[in-house]
Every structure is written in structure tokens, then in C-alpha cells.
mmCIF file of C-alpha atoms in Angstrom:
data_model
loop_
_atom_site.group_PDB
_atom_site.id
_atom_site.type_symbol
_atom_site.label_atom_id
_atom_site.label_comp_id
_atom_site.label_asym_id
_atom_site.label_seq_id
_atom_site.Cartn_x
_atom_site.Cartn_y
_atom_site.Cartn_z
ATOM 1 C CA UNK A 1 -113.622 -2.764 36.325
ATOM 2 C CA UNK A 2 -114.843 -4.075 39.657
ATOM 3 C CA UNK A 3 -118.254 -5.678 40.061
ATOM 4 C CA UNK A 4 -120.552 -5.736 43.071
ATOM 5 C CA UNK A 5 -121.760 -9.151 44.307
ATOM 6 C CA UNK A 6 -125.078 -8.392 42.588
ATOM 7 C CA UNK A 7 -123.674 -7.900 39.072
ATOM 8 C CA UNK A 8 -125.227 -11.097 37.658
ATOM 9 C CA UNK A 9 -128.544 -10.202 39.281
ATOM 10 C CA UNK A 10 -128.592 -6.801 37.555
ATOM 11 C CA UNK A 11 -127.756 -8.315 34.180
ATOM 12 C CA UNK A 12 -130.502 -10.949 34.545
ATOM 13 C CA UNK A 13 -132.997 -8.141 35.317
ATOM 14 C CA UNK A 14 -132.081 -6.365 32.093
ATOM 15 C CA UNK A 15 -130.224 -3.458 33.672
ATOM 16 C CA UNK A 16 -128.142 -1.193 31.462
ATOM 17 C CA UNK A 17 -124.644 -1.442 32.952
ATOM 18 C CA UNK A 18 -122.155 1.440 32.773
ATOM 19 C CA UNK A 19 -118.684 2.160 34.196
ATOM 20 C CA UNK A 20 -118.906 4.279 37.360
ATOM 21 C CA UNK A 21 -116.168 4.952 39.939
ATOM 22 C CA UNK A 22 -114.264 1.876 38.772
ATOM 23 C CA UNK A 23 -117.320 -0.408 38.931
ATOM 24 C CA UNK A 24 -119.759 -1.801 36.398
ATOM 25 C CA UNK A 25 -123.002 -0.391 37.802
ATOM 26 C CA UNK A 26 -126.693 -0.456 36.776
ATOM 27 C CA UNK A 27 -127.641 2.980 35.438
ATOM 28 C CA UNK A 28 -131.280 2.035 34.808
ATOM 29 C CA UNK A 29 -133.696 -0.900 34.507
ATOM 30 C CA UNK A 30 -137.225 -0.001 33.364
ATOM 31 C CA UNK A 31 -136.286 3.645 32.754
ATOM 32 C CA UNK A 32 -135.249 6.691 34.749
ATOM 33 C CA UNK A 33 -138.679 8.332 35.024
ATOM 34 C CA UNK A 34 -140.476 5.133 36.018
ATOM 35 C CA UNK A 35 -137.856 4.344 38.672
ATOM 36 C CA UNK A 36 -137.995 7.933 39.935
ATOM 37 C CA UNK A 37 -141.775 7.830 40.461
ATOM 38 C CA UNK A 38 -141.536 4.363 42.021
ATOM 39 C CA UNK A 39 -139.264 5.776 44.747
ATOM 40 C CA UNK A 40 -141.365 8.914 45.245
ATOM 41 C CA UNK A 41 -144.657 7.000 45.434
ATOM 42 C CA UNK A 42 -143.865 3.391 46.431
ATOM 43 C CA UNK A 43 -140.489 1.773 47.107
ATOM 44 C CA UNK A 44 -137.324 1.158 45.140
ATOM 45 C CA UNK A 45 -134.092 -0.692 45.919
ATOM 46 C CA UNK A 46 -130.621 0.466 44.860
ATOM 47 C CA UNK A 47 -127.395 -1.536 44.868
ATOM 48 C CA UNK A 48 -124.848 1.001 46.100
ATOM 49 C CA UNK A 49 -122.224 -1.528 47.151
ATOM 50 C CA UNK A 50 -119.564 0.481 45.321
ATOM 51 C CA UNK A 51 -119.534 2.952 48.247
ATOM 52 C CA UNK A 52 -116.587 2.826 50.660
ATOM 53 C CA UNK A 53 -116.665 1.772 54.315
ATOM 54 C CA UNK A 54 -113.997 2.404 56.951
ATOM 55 C CA UNK A 55 -113.892 1.502 60.639
ATOM 56 C CA UNK A 56 -112.141 3.923 62.997
ATOM 57 C CA UNK A 57 -111.449 2.437 66.427
ATOM 58 C CA UNK A 58 -109.589 3.004 69.671
ATOM 59 C CA UNK A 59 -109.282 5.668 72.390
ATOM 60 C CA UNK A 60 -108.312 8.351 69.833
ATOM 61 C CA UNK A 61 -110.930 7.461 67.186
ATOM 62 C CA UNK A 62 -113.186 10.364 68.089
ATOM 63 C CA UNK A 63 -110.290 12.828 68.236
ATOM 64 C CA UNK A 64 -109.190 11.856 64.717
ATOM 65 C CA UNK A 65 -112.701 12.222 63.287
ATOM 66 C CA UNK A 66 -113.154 15.549 65.093
ATOM 67 C CA UNK A 67 -110.015 16.907 63.455
ATOM 68 C CA UNK A 68 -110.475 15.654 59.879
ATOM 69 C CA UNK A 69 -114.213 16.487 59.632
ATOM 70 C CA UNK A 70 -116.162 19.742 59.854
ATOM 71 C CA UNK A 71 -119.084 18.487 61.944
ATOM 72 C CA UNK A 72 -118.917 17.985 65.708
ATOM 73 C CA UNK A 73 -118.561 14.288 66.538
ATOM 74 C CA UNK A 74 -119.048 15.153 70.237
ATOM 75 C CA UNK A 75 -122.782 15.488 69.567
ATOM 76 C CA UNK A 76 -123.036 11.854 68.432
ATOM 77 C CA UNK A 77 -124.560 9.257 70.726
ATOM 78 C CA UNK A 78 -124.261 5.512 70.209
ATOM 79 C CA UNK A 79 -126.611 4.524 67.380
ATOM 80 C CA UNK A 80 -126.595 7.956 65.764
ATOM 81 C CA UNK A 81 -125.150 9.042 62.401
ATOM 82 C CA UNK A 82 -123.874 12.388 61.175
ATOM 83 C CA UNK A 83 -123.320 14.018 57.777
ATOM 84 C CA UNK A 84 -119.954 15.776 57.493
ATOM 85 C CA UNK A 85 -117.171 16.606 55.058
ATOM 86 C CA UNK A 86 -113.373 16.433 54.959
ATOM 87 C CA UNK A 87 -111.597 19.764 54.306
ATOM 88 C CA UNK A 88 -108.445 19.312 52.209
ATOM 89 C CA UNK A 89 -106.212 21.867 53.946
ATOM 90 C CA UNK A 90 -106.503 24.311 51.049
ATOM 91 C CA UNK A 91 -110.100 25.400 51.574
ATOM 92 C CA UNK A 92 -111.684 22.699 49.416
ATOM 93 C CA UNK A 93 -113.466 19.421 50.156
ATOM 94 C CA UNK A 94 -111.859 15.965 49.928
ATOM 95 C CA UNK A 95 -115.250 14.258 50.217
ATOM 96 C CA UNK A 96 -118.609 14.321 51.979
ATOM 97 C CA UNK A 97 -119.405 11.320 54.146
ATOM 98 C CA UNK A 98 -121.499 9.846 56.952
ATOM 99 C CA UNK A 99 -120.033 8.977 60.366
ATOM 100 C CA UNK A 100 -121.818 6.363 62.495
ATOM 101 C CA UNK A 101 -121.056 6.047 66.210
ATOM 102 C CA UNK A 102 -121.165 2.351 67.126
ATOM 103 C CA UNK A 103 -119.599 2.793 70.585
ATOM 104 C CA UNK A 104 -117.354 5.246 72.426
ATOM 105 C CA UNK A 105 -114.294 3.799 70.722
ATOM 106 C CA UNK A 106 -115.739 2.512 67.433
ATOM 107 C CA UNK A 107 -116.997 4.524 64.451
ATOM 108 C CA UNK A 108 -118.175 3.434 61.005
ATOM 109 C CA UNK A 109 -117.499 5.838 58.128
ATOM 110 C CA UNK A 110 -119.169 5.685 54.695
ATOM 111 C CA UNK A 111 -117.496 7.505 51.808
ATOM 112 C CA UNK A 112 -118.116 8.020 48.091
ATOM 113 C CA UNK A 113 -116.999 5.247 45.750
ATOM 114 C CA UNK A 114 -114.841 7.497 43.565
ATOM 115 C CA UNK A 115 -112.957 8.800 46.615
ATOM 116 C CA UNK A 116 -112.182 5.627 48.578
ATOM 117 C CA UNK A 117 -108.414 5.691 47.987
ATOM 118 C CA UNK A 118 -108.181 9.481 48.294
ATOM 119 C CA UNK A 119 -110.162 9.526 51.557
ATOM 120 C CA UNK A 120 -108.174 6.621 52.988
ATOM 121 C CA UNK A 121 -104.877 8.376 52.216
ATOM 122 C CA UNK A 122 -106.138 11.689 53.643
ATOM 123 C CA UNK A 123 -107.463 10.211 56.910
ATOM 124 C CA UNK A 124 -104.393 7.953 57.281
ATOM 125 C CA UNK A 125 -102.057 10.943 56.859
ATOM 126 C CA UNK A 126 -103.747 12.841 59.691
ATOM 127 C CA UNK A 127 -103.958 9.657 61.779
ATOM 128 C CA UNK A 128 -100.157 9.681 62.124
ATOM 129 C CA UNK A 129 -100.775 12.239 64.877
ATOM 130 C CA UNK A 130 -103.624 10.309 66.560
ATOM 131 C CA UNK A 131 -102.819 6.608 66.168
ATOM 132 C CA UNK A 132 -106.377 5.290 65.845
ATOM 133 C CA UNK A 133 -106.963 1.824 64.392
ATOM 134 C CA UNK A 134 -108.171 2.175 60.778
ATOM 135 C CA UNK A 135 -109.755 -0.636 58.754
ATOM 136 C CA UNK A 136 -110.766 -0.295 55.111
ATOM 137 C CA UNK A 137 -113.703 -2.713 54.767
ATOM 138 C CA UNK A 138 -114.836 -1.418 51.363
ATOM 139 C CA UNK A 139 -114.063 -4.636 49.462
ATOM 140 C CA UNK A 140 -115.774 -6.854 52.049
ATOM 141 C CA UNK A 141 -119.061 -5.005 52.495
ATOM 142 C CA UNK A 142 -122.170 -4.434 50.397
ATOM 143 C CA UNK A 143 -124.841 -1.766 50.696
ATOM 144 C CA UNK A 144 -128.483 -1.669 49.630
ATOM 145 C CA UNK A 145 -130.704 1.418 49.821
ATOM 146 C CA UNK A 146 -134.428 0.716 50.249
ATOM 147 C CA UNK A 147 -136.101 4.050 49.539
ATOM 148 C CA UNK A 148 -139.625 5.420 49.326
ATOM 149 C CA UNK A 149 -142.831 5.813 51.378
ATOM 150 C CA UNK A 150 -143.289 2.013 51.492
ATOM 151 C CA UNK A 151 -139.679 1.286 52.495
ATOM 152 C CA UNK A 152 -140.455 0.861 56.201
ATOM 153 C CA UNK A 153 -143.296 -1.593 55.562
ATOM 154 C CA UNK A 154 -141.140 -3.527 53.097
ATOM 155 C CA UNK A 155 -138.102 -3.897 55.330
ATOM 156 C CA UNK A 156 -140.113 -4.445 58.524
ATOM 157 C CA UNK A 157 -141.433 -7.722 57.088
ATOM 158 C CA UNK A 158 -137.938 -9.232 57.201
ATOM 159 C CA UNK A 159 -136.343 -7.736 60.328
ATOM 160 C CA UNK A 160 -137.015 -7.857 64.063
ATOM 161 C CA UNK A 161 -135.665 -4.320 64.553
ATOM 162 C CA UNK A 162 -138.541 -1.878 65.177
ATOM 163 C CA UNK A 163 -138.025 0.487 62.243
ATOM 164 C CA UNK A 164 -140.893 2.832 63.113
ATOM 165 C CA UNK A 165 -139.074 3.772 66.340
ATOM 166 C CA UNK A 166 -135.770 4.559 64.569
ATOM 167 C CA UNK A 167 -135.383 8.343 64.082
ATOM 168 C CA UNK A 168 -133.817 9.898 60.975
ATOM 169 C CA UNK A 169 -130.021 9.577 60.928
ATOM 170 C CA UNK A 170 -130.044 6.829 63.558
ATOM 171 C CA UNK A 171 -129.128 3.171 63.084
ATOM 172 C CA UNK A 172 -129.216 -0.239 64.704
ATOM 173 C CA UNK A 173 -127.380 -3.532 64.228
ATOM 174 C CA UNK A 174 -129.772 -6.434 63.797
ATOM 175 C CA UNK A 175 -130.966 -9.386 61.743
ATOM 176 C CA UNK A 176 -132.495 -8.993 58.272
ATOM 177 C CA UNK A 177 -133.931 -12.015 56.415
ATOM 178 C CA UNK A 178 -132.008 -14.343 58.740
ATOM 179 C CA UNK A 179 -128.702 -12.512 58.185
ATOM 180 C CA UNK A 180 -127.198 -11.268 61.469
ATOM 181 C CA UNK A 181 -125.000 -8.218 62.176
ATOM 182 C CA UNK A 182 -126.616 -6.049 59.503
ATOM 183 C CA UNK A 183 -126.241 -2.289 60.043
ATOM 184 C CA UNK A 184 -129.724 -0.849 59.439
ATOM 185 C CA UNK A 185 -129.621 2.910 58.967
ATOM 186 C CA UNK A 186 -132.452 5.433 58.621
ATOM 187 C CA UNK A 187 -130.592 7.362 55.931
ATOM 188 C CA UNK A 188 -130.605 7.686 52.161
ATOM 189 C CA UNK A 189 -130.004 10.156 49.369
ATOM 190 C CA UNK A 190 -133.386 10.276 47.649
ATOM 191 C CA UNK A 191 -135.381 12.513 49.987
ATOM 192 C CA UNK A 192 -138.235 10.001 50.016
ATOM 193 C CA UNK A 193 -137.378 8.296 53.292
ATOM 194 C CA UNK A 194 -136.148 4.776 53.761
ATOM 195 C CA UNK A 195 -133.190 2.759 54.953
ATOM 196 C CA UNK A 196 -129.694 1.748 53.989
ATOM 197 C CA UNK A 197 -128.372 -1.647 55.070
ATOM 198 C CA UNK A 198 -124.715 -2.706 55.289
ATOM 199 C CA UNK A 199 -123.623 -6.341 55.380
ATOM 200 C CA UNK A 200 -121.017 -8.859 54.209
ATOM 201 C CA UNK A 201 -120.679 -9.457 50.460
ATOM 202 C CA UNK A 202 -121.639 -13.131 50.729
ATOM 203 C CA UNK A 203 -125.129 -12.194 51.928
ATOM 204 C CA UNK A 204 -125.893 -9.768 49.087
ATOM 205 C CA UNK A 205 -127.951 -12.039 46.815
ATOM 206 C CA UNK A 206 -129.969 -13.462 49.719
ATOM 207 C CA UNK A 207 -130.832 -9.999 51.045
ATOM 208 C CA UNK A 208 -131.604 -8.567 47.595
ATOM 209 C CA UNK A 209 -134.038 -11.418 46.875
ATOM 210 C CA UNK A 210 -135.669 -11.094 50.297
ATOM 211 C CA UNK A 211 -136.201 -7.335 49.864
ATOM 212 C CA UNK A 212 -137.652 -7.740 46.374
ATOM 213 C CA UNK A 213 -140.045 -10.413 47.661
ATOM 214 C CA UNK A 214 -141.033 -8.348 50.724
ATOM 215 C CA UNK A 215 -141.732 -5.297 48.590
ATOM 216 C CA UNK A 216 -143.645 -7.068 45.843
ATOM 217 C CA UNK A 217 -147.061 -6.156 47.263
ATOM 218 C CA UNK A 218 -146.005 -2.477 47.342
ATOM 219 C CA UNK A 219 -144.756 -2.395 43.746
ATOM 220 C CA UNK A 220 -141.044 -2.446 44.530
ATOM 221 C CA UNK A 221 -138.637 -2.032 41.605
ATOM 222 C CA UNK A 222 -134.855 -2.163 41.259
ATOM 223 C CA UNK A 223 -133.463 1.305 40.531
ATOM 224 C CA UNK A 224 -130.230 2.527 38.977
ATOM 225 C CA UNK A 225 -127.778 5.386 39.292
ATOM 226 C CA UNK A 226 -129.678 7.653 36.884
ATOM 227 C CA UNK A 227 -132.836 7.849 38.995
ATOM 228 C CA UNK A 228 -130.705 8.132 42.140
ATOM 229 C CA UNK A 229 -129.259 11.287 40.579
ATOM 230 C CA UNK A 230 -132.598 12.853 39.584
ATOM 231 C CA UNK A 231 -134.031 12.013 43.016
ATOM 232 C CA UNK A 232 -131.178 13.634 44.959
ATOM 233 C CA UNK A 233 -131.181 16.689 42.686
ATOM 234 C CA UNK A 234 -134.903 17.347 43.235
ATOM 235 C CA UNK A 235 -134.064 17.543 46.945
ATOM 236 C CA UNK A 236 -131.071 19.823 46.360
ATOM 237 C CA UNK A 237 -128.546 17.298 47.732
ATOM 238 C CA UNK A 238 -124.915 17.833 46.681
ATOM 239 C CA UNK A 239 -123.096 15.228 44.592
ATOM 240 C CA UNK A 240 -119.345 15.041 45.071
ATOM 241 C CA UNK A 241 -117.490 15.748 41.837
ATOM 242 C CA UNK A 242 -120.344 17.919 40.587
ATOM 243 C CA UNK A 243 -121.519 20.312 43.292
ATOM 244 C CA UNK A 244 -118.641 19.974 45.746
ATOM 245 C CA UNK A 245 -114.981 19.139 45.131
ATOM 246 C CA UNK A 246 -111.423 20.108 46.025
ATOM 247 C CA UNK A 247 -112.048 23.691 44.839
ATOM 248 C CA UNK A 248 -115.269 24.436 46.771
ATOM 249 C CA UNK A 249 -115.596 25.275 50.453
ATOM 250 C CA UNK A 250 -118.433 24.024 52.665
ATOM 251 C CA UNK A 251 -119.620 27.625 53.160
ATOM 252 C CA UNK A 252 -119.800 28.227 49.406
ATOM 253 C CA UNK A 253 -121.707 24.937 49.027
ATOM 254 C CA UNK A 254 -124.324 25.870 51.631
ATOM 255 C CA UNK A 255 -122.867 23.360 54.096
ATOM 256 C CA UNK A 256 -122.302 25.865 56.887
ATOM 257 C CA UNK A 257 -124.741 23.783 58.949
ATOM 258 C CA UNK A 258 -122.191 20.943 59.134
ATOM 259 C CA UNK A 259 -119.244 23.291 59.756
ATOM 260 C CA UNK A 260 -118.917 23.688 63.522
ATOM 261 C CA UNK A 261 -116.426 26.196 64.893
ATOM 262 C CA UNK A 262 -116.668 25.024 68.524
ATOM 263 C CA UNK A 263 -113.766 22.577 68.004
ATOM 264 C CA UNK A 264 -110.454 22.366 66.140
ATOM 265 C CA UNK A 265 -110.404 20.921 62.620
ATOM 266 C CA UNK A 266 -108.567 21.128 59.296
ATOM 267 C CA UNK A 267 -109.064 24.556 57.648
ATOM 268 C CA UNK A 268 -110.947 25.955 60.661
ATOM 269 C CA UNK A 269 -109.190 29.339 60.519
ATOM 270 C CA UNK A 270 -109.640 29.621 56.758
ATOM 271 C CA UNK A 271 -113.390 28.913 56.964
ATOM 272 C CA UNK A 272 -113.807 31.223 59.952
ATOM 273 C CA UNK A 273 -112.245 34.003 57.879
ATOM 274 C CA UNK A 274 -114.617 33.193 54.991
ATOM 275 C CA UNK A 275 -117.554 33.347 57.366
ATOM 276 C CA UNK A 276 -116.418 36.711 58.709
ATOM 277 C CA UNK A 277 -115.416 38.353 55.426
ATOM 278 C CA UNK A 278 -118.022 36.729 53.185
ATOM 279 C CA UNK A 279 -117.731 34.474 50.146
ATOM 280 C CA UNK A 280 -117.540 35.395 46.458
ATOM 281 C CA UNK A 281 -119.668 32.550 45.107
ATOM 282 C CA UNK A 282 -122.594 30.522 46.405
ATOM 283 C CA UNK A 283 -124.282 27.283 45.354
ATOM 284 C CA UNK A 284 -127.927 27.977 44.467
ATOM 285 C CA UNK A 285 -130.898 26.099 43.093
ATOM 286 C CA UNK A 286 -132.566 27.389 39.944
ATOM 287 C CA UNK A 287 -135.546 26.590 37.729
ATOM 288 C CA UNK A 288 -135.652 27.151 33.985
ATOM 289 C CA UNK A 289 -138.295 29.638 32.848
ATOM 290 C CA UNK A 290 -138.508 28.062 29.388
ATOM 291 C CA UNK A 291 -138.498 24.406 28.359
ATOM 292 C CA UNK A 292 -134.815 23.507 28.451
ATOM 293 C CA UNK A 293 -132.512 21.112 30.298
ATOM 294 C CA UNK A 294 -129.470 22.578 32.079
ATOM 295 C CA UNK A 295 -126.359 20.399 32.191
ATOM 296 C CA UNK A 296 -123.125 20.200 34.177
ATOM 297 C CA UNK A 297 -120.615 22.919 33.202
ATOM 298 C CA UNK A 298 -123.090 25.121 31.275
ATOM 299 C CA UNK A 299 -122.223 28.773 31.852
ATOM 300 C CA UNK A 300 -124.466 31.046 33.910
ATOM 301 C CA UNK A 301 -124.682 34.681 32.758
ATOM 302 C CA UNK A 302 -126.494 37.850 33.802
ATOM 303 C CA UNK A 303 -128.964 39.900 31.724
ATOM 304 C CA UNK A 304 -126.056 41.603 29.916
ATOM 305 C CA UNK A 305 -124.424 38.269 29.061
ATOM 306 C CA UNK A 306 -121.597 38.589 31.589
ATOM 307 C CA UNK A 307 -120.414 35.264 32.988
ATOM 308 C CA UNK A 308 -121.425 34.950 36.661
ATOM 309 C CA UNK A 309 -121.127 31.230 37.307
ATOM 310 C CA UNK A 310 -121.421 27.643 36.181
ATOM 311 C CA UNK A 311 -124.021 24.867 36.405
ATOM 312 C CA UNK A 312 -122.875 21.942 38.548
ATOM 313 C CA UNK A 313 -125.933 19.646 38.226
ATOM 314 C CA UNK A 314 -129.015 19.805 36.040
ATOM 315 C CA UNK A 315 -131.912 17.682 34.826
ATOM 316 C CA UNK A 316 -135.539 17.684 33.762
ATOM 317 C CA UNK A 317 -137.401 17.227 37.048
ATOM 318 C CA UNK A 318 -139.754 14.238 36.702
ATOM 319 C CA UNK A 319 -141.988 15.600 39.492
ATOM 320 C CA UNK A 320 -142.188 19.221 38.272
ATOM 321 C CA UNK A 321 -141.801 18.684 34.541
ATOM 322 C CA UNK A 322 -139.336 21.572 34.228
ATOM 323 C CA UNK A 323 -135.572 21.968 34.020
ATOM 324 C CA UNK A 324 -133.901 22.348 37.426
ATOM 325 C CA UNK A 325 -130.317 22.631 38.522
ATOM 326 C CA UNK A 326 -127.646 23.687 40.971
ATOM 327 C CA UNK A 327 -125.025 26.300 40.087
ATOM 328 C CA UNK A 328 -122.324 28.373 41.699
ATOM 329 C CA UNK A 329 -123.068 32.031 41.049
ATOM 330 C CA UNK A 330 -121.292 35.209 42.096
ATOM 331 C CA UNK A 331 -122.688 36.661 45.310
ATOM 332 C CA UNK A 332 -125.146 39.355 44.374
ATOM 333 C CA UNK A 333 -126.935 36.924 42.054
ATOM 334 C CA UNK A 334 -127.682 34.283 44.702
ATOM 335 C CA UNK A 335 -130.801 35.750 46.308
ATOM 336 C CA UNK A 336 -134.080 33.820 45.956
ATOM 337 C CA UNK A 337 -135.985 35.236 42.987
ATOM 338 C CA UNK A 338 -132.870 36.506 41.165
ATOM 339 C CA UNK A 339 -133.061 36.275 37.367
ATOM 340 C CA UNK A 340 -130.140 34.437 35.768
ATOM 341 C CA UNK A 341 -129.546 32.924 32.330
ATOM 342 C CA UNK A 342 -128.134 29.526 31.372
ATOM 343 C CA UNK A 343 -126.111 29.330 28.162
ATOM 344 C CA UNK A 344 -127.491 26.414 26.174
ATOM 345 C CA UNK A 345 -126.194 26.010 22.618
ATOM 346 C CA UNK A 346 -125.233 29.703 22.340
ATOM 347 C CA UNK A 347 -128.620 30.854 23.606
ATOM 348 C CA UNK A 348 -129.106 32.542 26.970
ATOM 349 C CA UNK A 349 -132.141 30.780 28.421
ATOM 350 C CA UNK A 350 -133.867 32.519 31.372
ATOM 351 C CA UNK A 351 -133.879 30.872 34.794
ATOM 352 C CA UNK A 352 -134.752 31.940 38.323
ATOM 353 C CA UNK A 353 -132.946 31.290 41.609
ATOM 354 C CA UNK A 354 -135.271 29.310 43.890
ATOM 355 C CA UNK A 355 -135.203 27.796 47.349
ATOM 356 C CA UNK A 356 -134.295 24.112 47.566
ATOM 357 C CA UNK A 357 -135.580 21.434 47.821
ATOM 358 C CA UNK A 358 -137.311 21.768 44.455
ATOM 359 C CA UNK A 359 -140.001 19.270 45.505
#
């Protein structure tokens, strides 16, 4: 098991540590619900240093990223980031990721922790045709996510970068708490606003302590993977391995908005055919109509008990106080307002397809 540079800090704060993507990670501190509300109402800080970071450089860097990803890198300006995914050549998804344009010939790519080796192998394989310079910086870099309505005020106290002028999905390289060359990004996976900062491992403890101190007046709390999951699910954000994987296409997952057909890319023809002919399943959000908690892999059935899909993510929404989830269902059952049933312990519990985000 790997450990992030903040492992000892988490243990000293009483975090419950669990294995995740090859790392010992904090799943919770004070409790999932408390951490969830802290991020929705104040500010929380997450150690997500297990995530992977690659640099793609050189005259062909953009061409490589254009080909391996679904989104259009041509639309990126310096200082802007983009959500995209890697098609696997068989109609599925290798991973979802964020691409940052640092300059015309330098890009920074952030991938999921569980897919670092897989993504590296996939991009490297296609790079044989392009010859860009690839650097896997995952073991040298750390990442903190400062999330919530008070995140800007917290981070602004310790950086000279004007955060209020940084639009969503833009970034800057600056100094934070005396540490230079920090990538400060207006991104995050909680839906409550905030920033993600990338820096060298040796600066992790210093930056963590500075953020905690800066956020003290706003009620900042350290948060774990469990509340990160409930937060992203309330906003309907996909989690790789649950809602998207090597068997799901971007169109089935509702990611048509990052699938741009005005350029060449892996699986372009296959997805264009899907778009033209239609898909057989669709990822939808649903709310339970009775008190029950849907879980990953629970079956979805129709009123007659026929299997029509499967739950990919589910939880009890802290904000709504009801069970919510994402599921792939057969087309015909994916319209907003459709009645579906979730099989929970041999009982078909009623649910309704709803528009996401849930909150």
C-alpha cells in the first residue's frame, strides 16, 4: 500500500484509513454527514494526492491529446482546463480526466488513481504515432481540494493569485503559503465550488497546515473519500469504475457534451454510428419513493418485474434526506418522471427517474 505525504497527518487527526486504489486513504474524520454539510455550507479540504498526473509536451502534444480524447483540445487556451475521456477502441471508456493547457506545447493531465498505469499504457501506445514527450509525475506530486462556499476566502488569504477573477475550469501557476510553482485550479468534484492545488510532495504538510489555519475562521474541516462520494453523487457526477468503465460509451453515460465529432479520435466512427442509430441503455438519475438506500449493482426492474438495468451508484442524500442514485436503464425507461423499481433484498422498491443534479 502506498501512502500520501499526509498519511501521518490524517492518522493524528483521527481519520479512519482504508485501502483505496493502492493507497491508504482517509475515508472519514468526524463523520460522512458532518463533512458533507461542511463542504456544502462552509469549506472542507480533501487530500487527493493519490490521483495521477502526466505532462504531455512537444510540437505533437496537442495532436496526441486530440486523438486519444473525445473533447476538442483546439478550444483550449493557455490557462484553461477541459473535462474529457479516453475511448478504449472498443466503444468503452479507459478513464475520464482533466486536461490543462499550460502553453502551446505543454499540457498537464490529471487521471484517476486506480487507472494511472492503465492510462499511461494507453496514451503511450498511441503516442508511438505522435512522438510527444510524456512524463509520469504521479509519484512526485500531491493534490489538495479546497471545496465549499468559503473556499475562495480561505485560499485567498495565503496566495497572491486573484482567485475571484479565475473562471470555472481555468487555472494559474502561483505561490501559495510561500510555496512557488503551485498549480491553482478552479475545479473540483463536489459541486460546491472551490479549488484544487497541485504541488511537490515535500510541500504537502506545509500547505495542508496553512490551509487549515486559513480556514479556521470559516469552520474548515478535513474531509475523506466517503463524503467526496456523497457530494459528487448529489451533483450527478460520474465515478469511474461505477458509472463509467470499459463497457460504457460516453453517449450512454450522458457525456455526449464532451464527445466532439469535428475532429478525429479513437472510436469516432463507432460513436457517430451510436449517435445516428440510437443507444440501448442510458445513465439516469433516480430518487427512491420510499425510505430505502440503493447500492451499486442492485437490479432495476419495471412494474412487471422485468430486469431493465442496474444501479451504478447510490446513497442516502444528506441534503435531501432520501435515497438517490445513478443507473443504466434500457431506453424507453429513461425519460424524466418514468417509474422504475430497485430490487433491494428481494423487494421491488419504487423509484422515479429525475433530472440531475439532485441538489
